[in-house]
Amino acid sequence: MAHGCEGMDLAAIERAAVASWPALEATVIDGWLARVSSGGSVRANTVSALDYSGTDLDRSIAAVTAFYRSRGSVPRFTITQVSQPSDLDQRLEAAGWERGGDHVTMAKMVDGGEGCCEASGLADVLSVVPTDQPTAGWMAVYLAGLSESRRAVAPQLVSRVPQPRTFFACVRGGEVIASGLSAIDGRLASVQCMATSIQARRVGAARAILRAIERTAVSKGCRRLYLQTELDNTSAVSLYVRAGFAVAGRYHVRTLVG
C-alpha cells in the first residue's frame, strides 16, 4: 500500500467499487459474485472474489466456469490484494488461467478546504454542471472514449449505478467537453466515467471535474475518494497523482482461454 494510504481499508474500497458499477446479471457462487453484462467492461464481466464461503476451491472454480459458459461468456476473475481465498491467484495460474494487464485502485482523503472547490483560474472558461441523470452531452462525451463493445452496453450500466450519485459535465462555450460520475457509499465516494473530448484535452477539464466531485463528497460527509484505472494509462495515473490520489492497491484479471 502506497505512502499516504496508511489506515485505508482496501477491502471496503473494493466492495464499494463493486457496488458502484452493477452488472446486468449477477449471481453468488460460494460467496463470490459472478457478473455478466456483455461488452468489454472488466468489472461487469468478471467474478468479484472478495468473499469466499466454499469448502472445495476446485469445485467452486468449476462452477464459475460452467456459469459463464452457459451464458456464452468467457470465464474471468478480478484478482485484488484482498481476494479470497488468499491463494486464489496462484491456483488459477496453476490451472492455466491467463493473467491480464495490471490495474490500480487509487484513493485520497477529501479536502474540505477551498482548494477542492476552485478551478485554479479556469472558472471563467470552464464550468461544471452536476445533474441527477446523465444529459445527452454527458453521454456523448463518455461513450466517445469507449471501445465499440463497451459502447453498446455502457448506457445500461450507467443507469444501474446506485443512488446517491451525481453526474458531472464540464462545459465550455455551452458544449460538454468532459464527463465524470460519483456514487456515494457511506464515507466513500467514487470517481467514475472520467472522459474528455479529444479536441478539449489539456485545458483543465478533468481537473475541474475532480474538484467538483470532491466538493460534492465533502458536502455529503464523505472521507475518501477512490477510483480505478489501468496501470498502463500513465496520463490518467499522473493526473490522479497530481490531484492527490495515491495507489491503495492493485488488481488484475485471470481469464480461462480455450
Short mmCIF file of C-alpha atoms in Angstrom, two decimals:
data_model
loop_
_atom_site.label_atom_id
_atom_site.label_comp_id
_atom_site.label_asym_id
_atom_site.label_seq_id
_atom_site.Cartn_x
_atom_site.Cartn_y
_atom_site.Cartn_z
CA MET A 1 0.00 0.00 0.00
CA ALA A 2 1.44 3.33 -1.07
CA HIS A 3 2.58 6.10 1.25
CA GLY A 4 -0.34 8.38 2.04
CA CYS A 5 -2.83 5.49 2.19
CA GLU A 6 -1.98 4.29 5.69
CA GLY A 7 -5.03 3.18 7.63
CA MET A 8 -7.08 2.82 4.48
CA ASP A 9 -9.44 -0.17 4.37
CA LEU A 10 -8.73 -1.58 0.91
CA ALA A 11 -11.42 -4.24 1.26
CA ALA A 12 -14.05 -1.56 1.95
CA ILE A 13 -12.95 0.38 -1.12
CA GLU A 14 -13.03 -2.71 -3.32
CA ARG A 15 -16.54 -3.54 -2.07
CA ALA A 16 -17.68 0.00 -2.80
CA ALA A 17 -16.20 -0.25 -6.29
CA VAL A 18 -18.15 -3.44 -6.96
CA ALA A 19 -21.38 -1.87 -5.72
CA SER A 20 -20.89 1.30 -7.74
CA TRP A 21 -20.90 -0.49 -11.10
CA PRO A 22 -23.63 -3.15 -11.05
CA ALA A 23 -23.62 -5.76 -13.81
CA LEU A 24 -26.69 -6.58 -15.87
CA GLU A 25 -26.70 -10.05 -14.30
CA ALA A 26 -25.02 -11.24 -11.12
CA THR A 27 -25.17 -14.40 -9.07
CA VAL A 28 -23.37 -15.55 -5.93
CA ILE A 29 -21.22 -18.67 -6.26
CA ASP A 30 -19.78 -19.86 -2.94
CA GLY A 31 -19.53 -16.26 -1.75
CA TRP A 32 -18.03 -14.89 -4.97
CA LEU A 33 -20.08 -12.51 -7.11
CA ALA A 34 -20.15 -13.63 -10.75
CA ARG A 35 -21.06 -10.74 -13.07
CA VAL A 36 -22.15 -10.79 -16.71
CA SER A 37 -23.00 -7.81 -18.91
CA SER A 38 -21.51 -8.47 -22.38
CA GLY A 39 -19.37 -5.71 -23.81
CA GLY A 40 -15.82 -5.02 -22.63
CA SER A 41 -16.31 -3.73 -19.09
CA VAL A 42 -13.89 -5.55 -16.79
CA ARG A 43 -15.83 -5.02 -13.60
CA ALA A 44 -19.18 -6.00 -15.10
CA ASN A 45 -17.94 -9.24 -16.71
CA THR A 46 -15.76 -10.92 -14.11
CA VAL A 47 -16.03 -12.65 -10.76
CA SER A 48 -15.56 -10.34 -7.80
CA ALA A 49 -13.74 -12.60 -5.37
CA LEU A 50 -13.89 -10.53 -2.20
CA ASP A 51 -15.69 -13.22 -0.17
CA TYR A 52 -15.47 -16.99 -0.22
CA SER A 53 -17.70 -19.43 1.61
CA GLY A 54 -16.91 -22.64 -0.26
CA THR A 55 -15.04 -25.67 1.03
CA ASP A 56 -13.68 -27.05 -2.26
CA LEU A 57 -11.85 -24.45 -4.35
CA ASP A 58 -11.57 -26.59 -7.46
CA ARG A 59 -15.30 -27.29 -7.38
CA SER A 60 -16.05 -23.58 -6.91
CA ILE A 61 -13.85 -22.63 -9.87
CA ALA A 62 -15.60 -25.29 -11.96
CA ALA A 63 -18.97 -23.79 -11.01
CA VAL A 64 -17.76 -20.36 -12.14
CA THR A 65 -16.59 -21.83 -15.44
CA ALA A 66 -19.94 -23.51 -16.01
CA PHE A 67 -21.84 -20.32 -15.16
CA TYR A 68 -20.03 -18.21 -17.74
CA ARG A 69 -20.01 -20.83 -20.47
CA SER A 70 -23.76 -21.36 -20.04
CA ARG A 71 -24.15 -17.71 -20.99
CA GLY A 72 -21.72 -17.77 -23.87
CA SER A 73 -19.20 -15.69 -21.91
CA VAL A 74 -15.52 -16.16 -21.15
CA PRO A 75 -14.82 -17.09 -17.51
CA ARG A 76 -12.82 -14.35 -15.75
CA PHE A 77 -11.85 -13.41 -12.21
CA THR A 78 -10.83 -9.99 -10.93
CA ILE A 79 -7.97 -10.65 -8.53
CA THR A 80 -7.31 -7.97 -5.93
CA GLN A 81 -4.93 -7.90 -2.99
CA VAL A 82 -7.87 -8.77 -0.75
CA SER A 83 -9.41 -11.55 -2.86
CA GLN A 84 -10.45 -14.75 -1.09
CA PRO A 85 -9.15 -17.32 -0.61
CA SER A 86 -5.69 -15.80 -0.42
CA ASP A 87 -4.16 -18.39 -2.76
CA LEU A 88 -6.82 -17.99 -5.46
CA ASP A 89 -4.49 -16.27 -7.91
CA GLN A 90 -1.85 -18.96 -7.57
CA ARG A 91 -4.43 -21.70 -8.01
CA LEU A 92 -5.84 -20.10 -11.15
CA GLU A 93 -2.36 -19.60 -12.58
CA ALA A 94 -1.51 -23.25 -11.96
CA ALA A 95 -4.73 -24.24 -13.73
CA GLY A 96 -3.77 -22.26 -16.82
CA TRP A 97 -5.86 -19.11 -16.38
CA GLU A 98 -4.06 -16.30 -18.20
CA ARG A 99 -3.19 -13.05 -16.44
CA GLY A 100 -4.32 -9.74 -17.94
CA GLY A 101 -2.92 -6.26 -17.51
CA ASP A 102 -2.49 -4.57 -14.15
CA HIS A 103 -4.97 -2.02 -12.82
CA VAL A 104 -4.69 0.21 -9.78
CA THR A 105 -7.13 1.27 -7.11
CA MET A 106 -6.30 4.83 -6.03
CA ALA A 107 -7.67 6.87 -3.15
CA LYS A 108 -7.28 10.14 -1.26
CA MET A 109 -8.66 11.86 1.78
CA VAL A 110 -11.12 14.56 0.75
CA ASP A 111 -10.02 18.15 1.19
CA GLY A 112 -12.61 20.31 2.91
CA GLY A 113 -10.68 23.49 2.20
CA GLU A 114 -11.18 25.98 -0.58
CA GLY A 115 -8.60 24.21 -2.71
CA CYS A 116 -11.01 21.43 -3.56
CA CYS A 117 -13.58 23.87 -4.89
CA GLU A 118 -11.54 26.19 -7.07
CA ALA A 119 -10.71 25.69 -10.72
CA SER A 120 -7.29 27.36 -10.47
CA GLY A 121 -8.01 30.25 -12.79
CA LEU A 122 -10.20 28.25 -15.14
CA ALA A 123 -13.55 29.24 -13.63
CA ASP A 124 -14.02 31.99 -16.22
CA VAL A 125 -13.63 29.46 -19.06
CA LEU A 126 -14.96 26.19 -17.68
CA SER A 127 -18.00 25.38 -15.59
CA VAL A 128 -19.01 22.04 -14.09
CA VAL A 129 -22.70 21.21 -14.01
CA PRO A 130 -23.91 18.46 -11.63
CA THR A 131 -27.09 16.56 -12.52
CA ASP A 132 -29.06 13.61 -11.16
CA GLN A 133 -29.23 11.96 -14.59
CA PRO A 134 -26.77 11.92 -17.48
CA THR A 135 -27.52 14.52 -20.15
CA ALA A 136 -27.18 13.78 -23.86
CA GLY A 137 -23.96 15.81 -23.93
CA TRP A 138 -22.53 13.93 -20.95
CA MET A 139 -23.34 10.57 -22.51
CA ALA A 140 -21.88 11.56 -25.88
CA VAL A 141 -18.53 12.51 -24.33
CA TYR A 142 -18.38 9.41 -22.14
CA LEU A 143 -19.30 6.98 -24.91
CA ALA A 144 -16.88 8.52 -27.42
CA GLY A 145 -13.91 7.29 -25.41
CA LEU A 146 -15.07 3.66 -25.18
CA SER A 147 -14.45 0.69 -27.43
CA GLU A 148 -17.34 -0.37 -29.64
CA SER A 149 -18.12 -3.39 -27.48
CA ARG A 150 -18.25 -1.27 -24.31
CA ARG A 151 -20.22 1.49 -26.00
CA ALA A 152 -23.13 -0.83 -26.75
CA VAL A 153 -23.83 -1.75 -23.13
CA ALA A 154 -22.45 1.27 -21.25
CA PRO A 155 -25.73 3.26 -21.09
CA GLN A 156 -27.41 0.33 -19.33
CA LEU A 157 -24.57 0.03 -16.84
CA VAL A 158 -24.60 3.77 -16.17
CA SER A 159 -28.34 3.65 -15.48
CA ARG A 160 -27.74 0.99 -12.81
CA VAL A 161 -25.23 2.99 -10.77
CA PRO A 162 -26.89 3.20 -7.35
CA GLN A 163 -28.14 6.33 -5.63
CA PRO A 164 -26.96 8.62 -4.24
CA ARG A 165 -25.00 9.53 -7.35
CA THR A 166 -24.15 12.67 -9.27
CA PHE A 167 -23.18 13.18 -12.89
CA PHE A 168 -20.71 15.97 -13.64
CA ALA A 169 -20.44 17.68 -17.02
CA CYS A 170 -17.63 20.16 -17.70
CA VAL A 171 -18.93 22.80 -20.09
CA ARG A 172 -17.00 25.25 -22.26
CA GLY A 173 -18.83 27.66 -24.53
CA GLY A 174 -22.11 25.84 -23.98
CA GLU A 175 -20.64 22.47 -25.03
CA VAL A 176 -19.94 19.48 -22.79
CA ILE A 177 -16.25 18.65 -23.09
CA ALA A 178 -15.70 16.26 -20.17
CA SER A 179 -17.66 13.81 -18.03
CA GLY A 180 -17.44 12.31 -14.58
CA LEU A 181 -19.64 10.38 -12.16
CA SER A 182 -19.55 9.85 -8.42
CA ALA A 183 -21.55 7.41 -6.28
CA ILE A 184 -21.67 7.75 -2.50
CA ASP A 185 -21.22 4.66 -0.33
CA GLY A 186 -21.08 5.64 3.33
CA ARG A 187 -17.91 7.69 3.81
CA LEU A 188 -16.57 6.69 0.37
CA ALA A 189 -17.21 8.48 -2.93
CA SER A 190 -16.26 7.04 -6.30
CA VAL A 191 -14.67 8.76 -9.29
CA GLN A 192 -16.02 7.07 -12.41
CA CYS A 193 -16.73 7.60 -16.10
CA MET A 194 -13.97 10.17 -16.50
CA ALA A 195 -13.65 11.21 -20.15
CA THR A 196 -12.61 14.31 -22.08
CA SER A 197 -13.33 15.19 -25.70
CA ILE A 198 -10.27 14.84 -27.92
CA GLN A 199 -10.49 18.48 -29.01
CA ALA A 200 -10.58 19.63 -25.39
CA ARG A 201 -7.55 17.86 -23.95
CA ARG A 202 -5.11 19.74 -21.69
CA VAL A 203 -7.44 22.61 -20.84
CA GLY A 204 -8.08 21.50 -17.26
CA ALA A 205 -11.48 19.89 -17.80
CA ALA A 206 -10.66 16.66 -15.97
CA ARG A 207 -9.19 18.62 -13.05
CA ALA A 208 -12.35 20.71 -12.89
CA ILE A 209 -14.46 17.53 -12.78
CA LEU A 210 -12.32 16.10 -9.98
CA ARG A 211 -12.67 19.28 -7.92
CA ALA A 212 -16.44 19.24 -8.36
CA ILE A 213 -16.62 15.59 -7.31
CA GLU A 214 -14.53 16.34 -4.25
CA ARG A 215 -16.67 19.34 -3.34
CA THR A 216 -19.80 17.18 -3.52
CA ALA A 217 -18.14 14.43 -1.48
CA VAL A 218 -17.30 16.95 1.24
CA SER A 219 -20.90 18.18 1.29
CA LYS A 220 -22.13 14.59 1.69
CA GLY A 221 -19.84 13.89 4.63
CA CYS A 222 -17.50 11.56 2.76
CA ARG A 223 -13.96 10.98 3.99
CA ARG A 224 -12.28 9.44 0.94
CA LEU A 225 -12.43 9.46 -2.84
CA TYR A 226 -11.44 6.35 -4.76
CA LEU A 227 -11.08 5.33 -8.40
CA GLN A 228 -9.78 2.50 -10.53
CA THR A 229 -7.81 2.71 -13.76
CA GLU A 230 -5.37 0.77 -15.93
CA LEU A 231 -1.80 1.00 -14.71
CA ASP A 232 -0.60 1.45 -18.30
CA ASN A 233 -2.78 4.56 -18.67
CA THR A 234 0.09 6.73 -17.47
CA SER A 235 -1.56 10.04 -18.37
CA ALA A 236 -4.58 9.20 -16.20
CA VAL A 237 -2.45 7.91 -13.33
CA SER A 238 -0.32 11.08 -13.46
CA LEU A 239 -3.44 13.25 -13.43
CA TYR A 240 -4.77 11.50 -10.35
CA VAL A 241 -1.43 11.65 -8.55
CA ARG A 242 -1.30 15.41 -9.17
CA ALA A 243 -4.82 15.61 -7.73
CA GLY A 244 -3.63 13.98 -4.51
CA PHE A 245 -4.52 10.32 -5.14
CA ALA A 246 -2.17 7.51 -4.15
CA VAL A 247 -2.17 3.84 -5.08
CA ALA A 248 -4.10 1.89 -2.47
CA GLY A 249 -3.99 -1.48 -4.22
CA ARG A 250 -3.56 -3.33 -7.48
CA TYR A 251 -5.69 -5.85 -9.31
CA HIS A 252 -5.65 -7.90 -12.49
CA VAL A 253 -7.87 -10.30 -14.39
CA ARG A 254 -7.44 -14.04 -14.80
CA THR A 255 -9.06 -15.45 -17.95
CA LEU A 256 -9.74 -19.06 -18.87
CA VAL A 257 -8.72 -19.35 -22.51
CA GLY A 258 -9.83 -22.22 -24.65
#
